[in-house]
Amino acid sequence: MAESKPKVFTTRSRDSFPPSAMEVLESSCDVSYWVDNSVIPKADLIANIKDKEALFCLLTDKVDKEVIDAADNLKVVSTMSVGYDHLDMETLKTKNVKVGYTPGVLTDSTADLTVSLLLATSRRLIEGSAALKTGDWTAWSPLWMCGPELSGSTVCIVGLGQIGKAVMKRLKPFGVAKFVYCGRTKKDDDFEDGAEFLEFEKLLAVSDFVLVTCSYSPDLYHKFDKNAFKMMKQSSILINTSRGGIINQEDLVEALKNKDIVAEGLDMITPEPLPVSST
């Protein structure tokens, strides 16, 4: 009698993933999938995980105690994400469930995106495109659609990890005058590569561009609130490619309205996606 394969539930449809990767998984496991490429409702996740030995999920899936307790045979949770703040690590540890995640695989992609957001925001590319489409561009004007330059600027990196360092490497050819950073600990000189470690408050006061690239933890929730925005230069630009929870979005909107900062570029928002009524 053939040995039964471990049962795995995947929180998206099969066509949401590279076929070759799924073939590898299917060769050794009995894999079932969610019905389409959308976030699975919690009730459906609970129903589907009950008899499974493994869960293959994404960062959009909240795997909390209720979900974990519903799984009678769970041994492994694998998340296709760099972070794992969507997983209840304490409960998983208590139940001796192993966790796999994918650190490092998106370092270059995220660094590219961070620089893209920075350039699009500072050079006002989205505004310019919108003006072109609506007919608001009538003639060239010396100050029309001007934005701050990277050349000679001070760039702050909140969280000088691998992604932050990759961003710094990409920005150096633009003529940035100084890089500063903050984090839980000061890095060694080789890793800093010329960047200066500053306390968060001091860093905000001197930076022209504030780039948030740190990994998320609960103590960083709403790190950027109205008090933080008041500390920033009124000419500064904020870019976030970390997690949406780091920024208090209501305070950010107020800061933009009050001109406490010039602009922001966000890769991560809360919730995702934003309701159509808010755009």
mmCIF file of C-alpha atoms in Angstrom:
data_model
loop_
_atom_site.group_PDB
_atom_site.id
_atom_site.type_symbol
_atom_site.label_atom_id
_atom_site.label_comp_id
_atom_site.label_asym_id
_atom_site.label_seq_id
_atom_site.Cartn_x
_atom_site.Cartn_y
_atom_site.Cartn_z
ATOM 1 C CA MET A 1 0.000 0.000 0.000
ATOM 2 C CA ALA A 2 1.435 3.371 -1.049
ATOM 3 C CA GLU A 3 2.377 5.728 1.738
ATOM 4 C CA SER A 4 0.035 8.710 1.924
ATOM 5 C CA LYS A 5 1.471 12.117 1.125
ATOM 6 C CA PRO A 6 1.389 15.002 3.622
ATOM 7 C CA LYS A 7 -1.629 17.242 3.092
ATOM 8 C CA VAL A 8 -0.857 20.870 2.259
ATOM 9 C CA PHE A 9 -3.286 23.745 1.879
ATOM 10 C CA THR A 10 -2.280 26.754 -0.216
ATOM 11 C CA THR A 11 -4.082 30.052 0.330
ATOM 12 C CA ARG A 12 -4.231 31.069 -3.343
ATOM 13 C CA SER A 13 -5.173 29.323 -6.573
ATOM 14 C CA ARG A 14 -2.593 27.182 -8.343
ATOM 15 C CA ASP A 15 -2.216 29.639 -11.229
ATOM 16 C CA SER A 16 -1.133 32.316 -8.729
ATOM 17 C CA PHE A 17 2.287 30.646 -8.446
ATOM 18 C CA PRO A 18 5.042 29.573 -10.854
ATOM 19 C CA PRO A 19 3.943 26.171 -12.249
ATOM 20 C CA SER A 20 7.400 24.631 -11.799
ATOM 21 C CA ALA A 21 7.383 25.449 -8.079
ATOM 22 C CA MET A 22 3.967 23.886 -7.602
ATOM 23 C CA GLU A 23 5.072 20.782 -9.482
ATOM 24 C CA VAL A 24 7.888 20.294 -6.999
ATOM 25 C CA LEU A 25 5.474 20.627 -4.083
ATOM 26 C CA GLU A 26 2.901 18.342 -5.685
ATOM 27 C CA SER A 27 5.473 15.652 -6.342
ATOM 28 C CA SER A 28 5.807 14.950 -2.634
ATOM 29 C CA CYS A 29 2.617 16.365 -1.099
ATOM 30 C CA ASP A 30 -1.141 16.200 -1.508
ATOM 31 C CA VAL A 31 -1.770 19.862 -2.303
ATOM 32 C CA SER A 32 -5.119 21.650 -2.280
ATOM 33 C CA TYR A 33 -5.672 25.266 -3.245
ATOM 34 C CA TRP A 34 -7.960 28.187 -2.558
ATOM 35 C CA VAL A 35 -10.396 28.848 -5.402
ATOM 36 C CA ASP A 36 -8.810 31.968 -6.892
ATOM 37 C CA ASN A 37 -6.100 34.614 -6.617
ATOM 38 C CA SER A 38 -7.739 36.564 -3.803
ATOM 39 C CA VAL A 39 -7.267 36.804 -0.052
ATOM 40 C CA ILE A 40 -8.990 33.824 1.523
ATOM 41 C CA PRO A 41 -11.663 34.728 4.111
ATOM 42 C CA LYS A 42 -10.758 33.645 7.615
ATOM 43 C CA ALA A 43 -13.690 31.255 7.923
ATOM 44 C CA ASP A 44 -12.606 29.451 4.757
ATOM 45 C CA LEU A 45 -9.013 29.280 5.931
ATOM 46 C CA ILE A 46 -10.144 27.674 9.182
ATOM 47 C CA ALA A 47 -12.330 25.179 7.313
ATOM 48 C CA ASN A 48 -9.573 24.202 4.880
ATOM 49 C CA ILE A 49 -6.722 23.887 7.372
ATOM 50 C CA LYS A 50 -8.488 21.531 9.783
ATOM 51 C CA ASP A 51 -6.966 18.229 8.575
ATOM 52 C CA LYS A 52 -3.837 19.617 6.915
ATOM 53 C CA GLU A 53 -0.265 18.984 8.012
ATOM 54 C CA ALA A 54 1.127 22.061 6.311
ATOM 55 C CA LEU A 55 -0.001 25.539 5.304
ATOM 56 C CA PHE A 56 1.511 27.499 2.433
ATOM 57 C CA CYS A 57 0.436 31.135 2.871
ATOM 58 C CA LEU A 58 1.212 34.723 1.928
ATOM 59 C CA LEU A 59 1.727 37.907 3.957
ATOM 60 C CA THR A 60 -1.913 38.837 3.317
ATOM 61 C CA ASP A 61 -3.068 35.830 5.361
ATOM 62 C CA LYS A 62 -3.538 36.425 9.085
ATOM 63 C CA VAL A 63 -2.552 33.163 10.730
ATOM 64 C CA ASP A 64 -3.571 33.847 14.328
ATOM 65 C CA LYS A 65 -4.340 31.638 17.312
ATOM 66 C CA GLU A 66 -7.881 30.918 16.150
ATOM 67 C CA VAL A 67 -6.627 29.641 12.802
ATOM 68 C CA ILE A 68 -3.807 27.606 14.330
ATOM 69 C CA ASP A 69 -6.054 26.043 16.969
ATOM 70 C CA ALA A 70 -8.430 24.897 14.211
ATOM 71 C CA ALA A 71 -5.699 22.765 12.628
ATOM 72 C CA ASP A 72 -5.651 19.298 14.184
ATOM 73 C CA ASN A 73 -2.495 18.022 12.456
ATOM 74 C CA LEU A 74 -0.505 21.155 11.600
ATOM 75 C CA LYS A 75 3.266 20.620 11.567
ATOM 76 C CA VAL A 76 4.595 23.264 9.172
ATOM 77 C CA VAL A 77 3.664 26.799 8.109
ATOM 78 C CA SER A 78 5.523 28.227 5.133
ATOM 79 C CA THR A 79 4.983 31.835 4.131
ATOM 80 C CA MET A 80 6.005 33.303 0.801
ATOM 81 C CA SER A 81 7.235 36.544 2.346
ATOM 82 C CA VAL A 82 10.320 38.225 3.735
ATOM 83 C CA GLY A 83 8.583 38.983 7.037
ATOM 84 C CA TYR A 84 6.366 36.927 9.301
ATOM 85 C CA ASP A 85 4.483 39.495 11.380
ATOM 86 C CA HIS A 86 1.212 38.058 10.013
ATOM 87 C CA LEU A 87 1.921 34.795 11.849
ATOM 88 C CA ASP A 88 1.228 34.200 15.543
ATOM 89 C CA MET A 89 4.741 33.001 16.264
ATOM 90 C CA GLU A 90 4.100 32.452 19.955
ATOM 91 C CA THR A 91 1.218 30.039 19.343
ATOM 92 C CA LEU A 92 3.121 28.260 16.582
ATOM 93 C CA LYS A 93 6.090 27.823 18.907
ATOM 94 C CA THR A 94 3.871 26.512 21.704
ATOM 95 C CA LYS A 95 2.414 23.913 19.353
ATOM 96 C CA ASN A 96 5.869 23.046 17.969
ATOM 97 C CA VAL A 97 4.882 24.028 14.435
ATOM 98 C CA LYS A 98 7.882 24.731 12.219
ATOM 99 C CA VAL A 99 7.908 27.990 10.244
ATOM 100 C CA GLY A 100 9.573 28.685 6.925
ATOM 101 C CA TYR A 101 9.881 32.080 5.238
ATOM 102 C CA THR A 102 11.904 33.678 2.428
ATOM 103 C CA PRO A 103 14.368 36.304 3.716
ATOM 104 C CA GLY A 104 16.648 37.936 1.174
ATOM 105 C CA VAL A 105 14.821 36.927 -1.990
ATOM 106 C CA LEU A 106 13.356 40.406 -2.538
ATOM 107 C CA THR A 107 16.321 42.544 -1.475
ATOM 108 C CA ASP A 108 17.180 43.818 -4.951
ATOM 109 C CA SER A 109 13.569 44.093 -6.091
ATOM 110 C CA THR A 110 12.574 46.083 -3.004
ATOM 111 C CA ALA A 111 15.617 48.329 -3.308
ATOM 112 C CA ASP A 112 14.737 49.016 -6.959
ATOM 113 C CA LEU A 113 11.157 49.806 -5.972
ATOM 114 C CA THR A 114 12.277 52.121 -3.157
ATOM 115 C CA VAL A 115 14.443 54.147 -5.529
ATOM 116 C CA SER A 116 11.656 54.159 -8.131
ATOM 117 C CA LEU A 117 9.173 55.538 -5.596
ATOM 118 C CA LEU A 118 11.695 58.126 -4.449
ATOM 119 C CA LEU A 119 12.343 59.382 -7.969
ATOM 120 C CA ALA A 120 8.678 59.280 -8.990
ATOM 121 C CA THR A 121 7.703 61.255 -5.885
ATOM 122 C CA SER A 122 10.514 63.794 -5.819
ATOM 123 C CA ARG A 123 10.403 64.441 -9.577
ATOM 124 C CA ARG A 124 6.579 64.495 -9.469
ATOM 125 C CA LEU A 125 6.182 61.993 -12.288
ATOM 126 C CA ILE A 126 2.649 60.908 -11.364
ATOM 127 C CA GLU A 127 1.493 64.530 -11.114
ATOM 128 C CA GLY A 128 3.094 65.337 -14.458
ATOM 129 C CA SER A 129 1.478 62.343 -16.116
ATOM 130 C CA ALA A 130 -1.919 63.292 -14.708
ATOM 131 C CA ALA A 131 -1.508 66.895 -15.923
ATOM 132 C CA LEU A 132 -0.667 65.650 -19.405
ATOM 133 C CA LYS A 133 -3.764 63.421 -19.514
ATOM 134 C CA THR A 134 -6.146 66.097 -18.217
ATOM 135 C CA GLY A 135 -4.806 68.896 -20.419
ATOM 136 C CA ASP A 136 -3.452 70.941 -17.508
ATOM 137 C CA TRP A 137 -0.033 71.147 -19.182
ATOM 138 C CA THR A 138 -0.334 74.256 -21.338
ATOM 139 C CA ALA A 139 3.235 75.511 -21.614
ATOM 140 C CA TRP A 140 6.622 75.136 -19.987
ATOM 141 C CA SER A 141 7.211 77.231 -16.870
ATOM 142 C CA PRO A 142 10.470 77.518 -14.878
ATOM 143 C CA LEU A 143 9.039 76.260 -11.582
ATOM 144 C CA TRP A 144 6.240 74.015 -12.837
ATOM 145 C CA MET A 145 6.506 70.440 -11.518
ATOM 146 C CA CYS A 146 9.863 71.119 -9.894
ATOM 147 C CA GLY A 147 10.896 68.902 -6.985
ATOM 148 C CA PRO A 148 13.856 68.408 -4.660
ATOM 149 C CA GLU A 149 17.074 66.926 -6.019
ATOM 150 C CA LEU A 150 19.048 64.029 -4.609
ATOM 151 C CA SER A 151 22.323 65.746 -5.448
ATOM 152 C CA GLY A 152 23.727 67.352 -2.301
ATOM 153 C CA SER A 153 20.925 66.011 -0.128
ATOM 154 C CA THR A 154 20.855 64.101 3.157
ATOM 155 C CA VAL A 155 19.140 60.726 2.843
ATOM 156 C CA CYS A 156 17.889 58.894 5.915
ATOM 157 C CA ILE A 157 17.390 55.134 5.969
ATOM 158 C CA VAL A 158 15.177 53.821 8.740
ATOM 159 C CA GLY A 159 16.506 50.311 9.151
ATOM 160 C CA LEU A 160 19.919 49.835 7.545
ATOM 161 C CA GLY A 161 19.567 46.129 6.822
ATOM 162 C CA GLN A 162 20.260 44.373 3.549
ATOM 163 C CA ILE A 163 17.504 46.263 1.738
ATOM 164 C CA GLY A 164 18.556 49.601 3.215
ATOM 165 C CA LYS A 165 22.148 49.007 2.197
ATOM 166 C CA ALA A 166 21.073 48.009 -1.326
ATOM 167 C CA VAL A 167 19.095 51.266 -1.555
ATOM 168 C CA MET A 168 22.106 53.268 -0.393
ATOM 169 C CA LYS A 169 24.286 51.595 -3.032
ATOM 170 C CA ARG A 170 21.827 52.583 -5.759
ATOM 171 C CA LEU A 171 21.560 56.200 -4.575
ATOM 172 C CA LYS A 172 25.266 56.992 -4.237
ATOM 173 C CA PRO A 173 25.743 57.760 -7.956
ATOM 174 C CA PHE A 174 23.061 60.470 -7.670
ATOM 175 C CA GLY A 175 25.460 62.631 -5.656
ATOM 176 C CA VAL A 176 23.864 62.301 -2.230
ATOM 177 C CA ALA A 177 25.929 64.366 0.192
ATOM 178 C CA LYS A 178 25.260 62.309 3.317
ATOM 179 C CA PHE A 179 23.529 59.124 4.407
ATOM 180 C CA VAL A 180 22.209 58.775 7.951
ATOM 181 C CA TYR A 181 20.338 55.884 9.497
ATOM 182 C CA CYS A 182 18.666 54.648 12.646
ATOM 183 C CA GLY A 183 17.872 51.226 14.026
ATOM 184 C CA ARG A 184 18.013 49.061 17.110
ATOM 185 C CA THR A 185 21.809 48.912 17.050
ATOM 186 C CA LYS A 186 24.691 50.687 15.381
ATOM 187 C CA LYS A 187 26.235 48.733 12.514
ATOM 188 C CA ASP A 188 29.957 48.113 12.171
ATOM 189 C CA ASP A 189 31.973 50.507 10.021
ATOM 190 C CA ASP A 190 32.178 48.177 7.025
ATOM 191 C CA PHE A 191 28.425 47.680 6.898
ATOM 192 C CA GLU A 192 27.729 51.393 7.419
ATOM 193 C CA ASP A 193 29.847 52.196 4.360
ATOM 194 C CA GLY A 194 30.034 55.868 5.323
ATOM 195 C CA ALA A 195 26.526 56.252 6.724
ATOM 196 C CA GLU A 196 26.137 57.905 10.137
ATOM 197 C CA PHE A 197 24.071 56.409 12.957
ATOM 198 C CA LEU A 198 21.684 58.895 14.601
ATOM 199 C CA GLU A 199 18.833 58.716 17.062
ATOM 200 C CA PHE A 200 15.417 58.741 15.400
ATOM 201 C CA GLU A 201 14.488 62.281 16.432
ATOM 202 C CA LYS A 202 17.815 63.789 15.327
ATOM 203 C CA LEU A 203 17.673 61.884 12.084
ATOM 204 C CA LEU A 204 14.264 63.285 11.143
ATOM 205 C CA ALA A 205 15.409 66.844 11.730
ATOM 206 C CA VAL A 206 18.334 66.706 9.286
ATOM 207 C CA SER A 207 16.994 64.522 6.470
ATOM 208 C CA ASP A 208 15.745 65.638 3.069
ATOM 209 C CA PHE A 209 14.525 62.161 2.180
ATOM 210 C CA VAL A 210 13.311 59.624 4.755
ATOM 211 C CA LEU A 211 13.269 56.038 3.467
ATOM 212 C CA VAL A 212 11.624 53.376 5.622
ATOM 213 C CA THR A 213 13.069 49.951 4.774
ATOM 214 C CA CYS A 214 13.111 48.239 8.186
ATOM 215 C CA SER A 215 11.492 44.940 9.055
ATOM 216 C CA TYR A 216 8.275 45.311 11.029
ATOM 217 C CA SER A 217 7.720 44.548 14.700
ATOM 218 C CA PRO A 218 4.873 45.615 17.029
ATOM 219 C CA ASP A 219 6.989 48.287 18.728
ATOM 220 C CA LEU A 220 7.192 50.117 15.393
ATOM 221 C CA TYR A 221 3.413 50.489 15.073
ATOM 222 C CA HIS A 222 2.667 54.110 14.094
ATOM 223 C CA LYS A 223 6.309 55.079 14.582
ATOM 224 C CA PHE A 224 5.583 57.841 12.116
ATOM 225 C CA ASP A 225 2.802 59.835 13.749
ATOM 226 C CA LYS A 226 1.999 63.535 13.995
ATOM 227 C CA ASN A 227 4.886 64.108 16.395
ATOM 228 C CA ALA A 228 7.348 62.488 13.988
ATOM 229 C CA PHE A 229 6.042 64.515 11.047
ATOM 230 C CA LYS A 230 6.448 67.723 13.058
ATOM 231 C CA MET A 231 10.126 66.847 13.570
ATOM 232 C CA MET A 232 10.764 66.448 9.852
ATOM 233 C CA LYS A 233 11.846 69.195 7.494
ATOM 234 C CA GLN A 234 8.923 70.862 5.727
ATOM 235 C CA SER A 235 10.804 70.205 2.498
ATOM 236 C CA SER A 236 11.260 66.489 3.207
ATOM 237 C CA ILE A 237 9.839 63.467 1.391
ATOM 238 C CA LEU A 238 8.826 60.190 3.050
ATOM 239 C CA ILE A 239 9.075 56.817 1.269
ATOM 240 C CA ASN A 240 7.806 53.600 2.849
ATOM 241 C CA THR A 241 8.573 50.139 1.460
ATOM 242 C CA SER A 242 8.328 48.419 4.838
ATOM 243 C CA ARG A 243 4.871 47.784 6.350
ATOM 244 C CA GLY A 244 1.813 50.003 6.373
ATOM 245 C CA GLY A 245 1.454 49.815 10.154
ATOM 246 C CA ILE A 246 4.610 51.845 10.672
ATOM 247 C CA ILE A 247 2.792 54.967 9.499
ATOM 248 C CA ASN A 248 -0.283 56.524 11.077
ATOM 249 C CA GLN A 249 -2.068 57.277 7.818
ATOM 250 C CA GLU A 250 -4.532 59.777 9.300
ATOM 251 C CA ASP A 251 -1.614 61.742 10.756
ATOM 252 C CA LEU A 252 0.177 61.494 7.405
ATOM 253 C CA VAL A 253 -2.795 62.989 5.568
ATOM 254 C CA GLU A 254 -2.894 65.841 8.072
ATOM 255 C CA ALA A 255 0.856 66.389 7.740
ATOM 256 C CA LEU A 256 0.502 66.693 3.965
ATOM 257 C CA LYS A 257 -2.466 69.060 4.280
ATOM 258 C CA ASN A 258 -0.571 71.196 6.804
ATOM 259 C CA LYS A 259 2.583 71.104 4.663
ATOM 260 C CA ASP A 260 4.624 69.561 7.478
ATOM 261 C CA ILE A 261 6.266 67.499 4.714
ATOM 262 C CA VAL A 262 6.260 67.891 0.937
ATOM 263 C CA ALA A 263 5.225 64.450 -0.266
ATOM 264 C CA GLU A 264 5.141 60.711 0.374
ATOM 265 C CA GLY A 265 5.535 57.562 -1.696
ATOM 266 C CA LEU A 266 3.983 54.409 -0.253
ATOM 267 C CA ASP A 267 4.431 50.817 -1.313
ATOM 268 C CA MET A 268 2.610 49.527 1.779
ATOM 269 C CA ILE A 269 -0.714 50.862 3.062
ATOM 270 C CA THR A 270 -3.366 49.878 5.602
ATOM 271 C CA PRO A 271 -5.649 48.320 4.558
ATOM 272 C CA GLU A 272 -4.592 46.796 1.263
ATOM 273 C CA PRO A 273 -6.098 47.616 -1.100
ATOM 274 C CA LEU A 274 -7.568 50.901 0.030
ATOM 275 C CA PRO A 275 -11.342 51.221 -0.478
ATOM 276 C CA VAL A 276 -12.209 52.868 -3.785
ATOM 277 C CA SER A 277 -14.036 55.613 -1.870
ATOM 278 C CA SER A 278 -10.745 56.745 -0.300
ATOM 279 C CA THR A 279 -8.857 57.262 -3.558
#
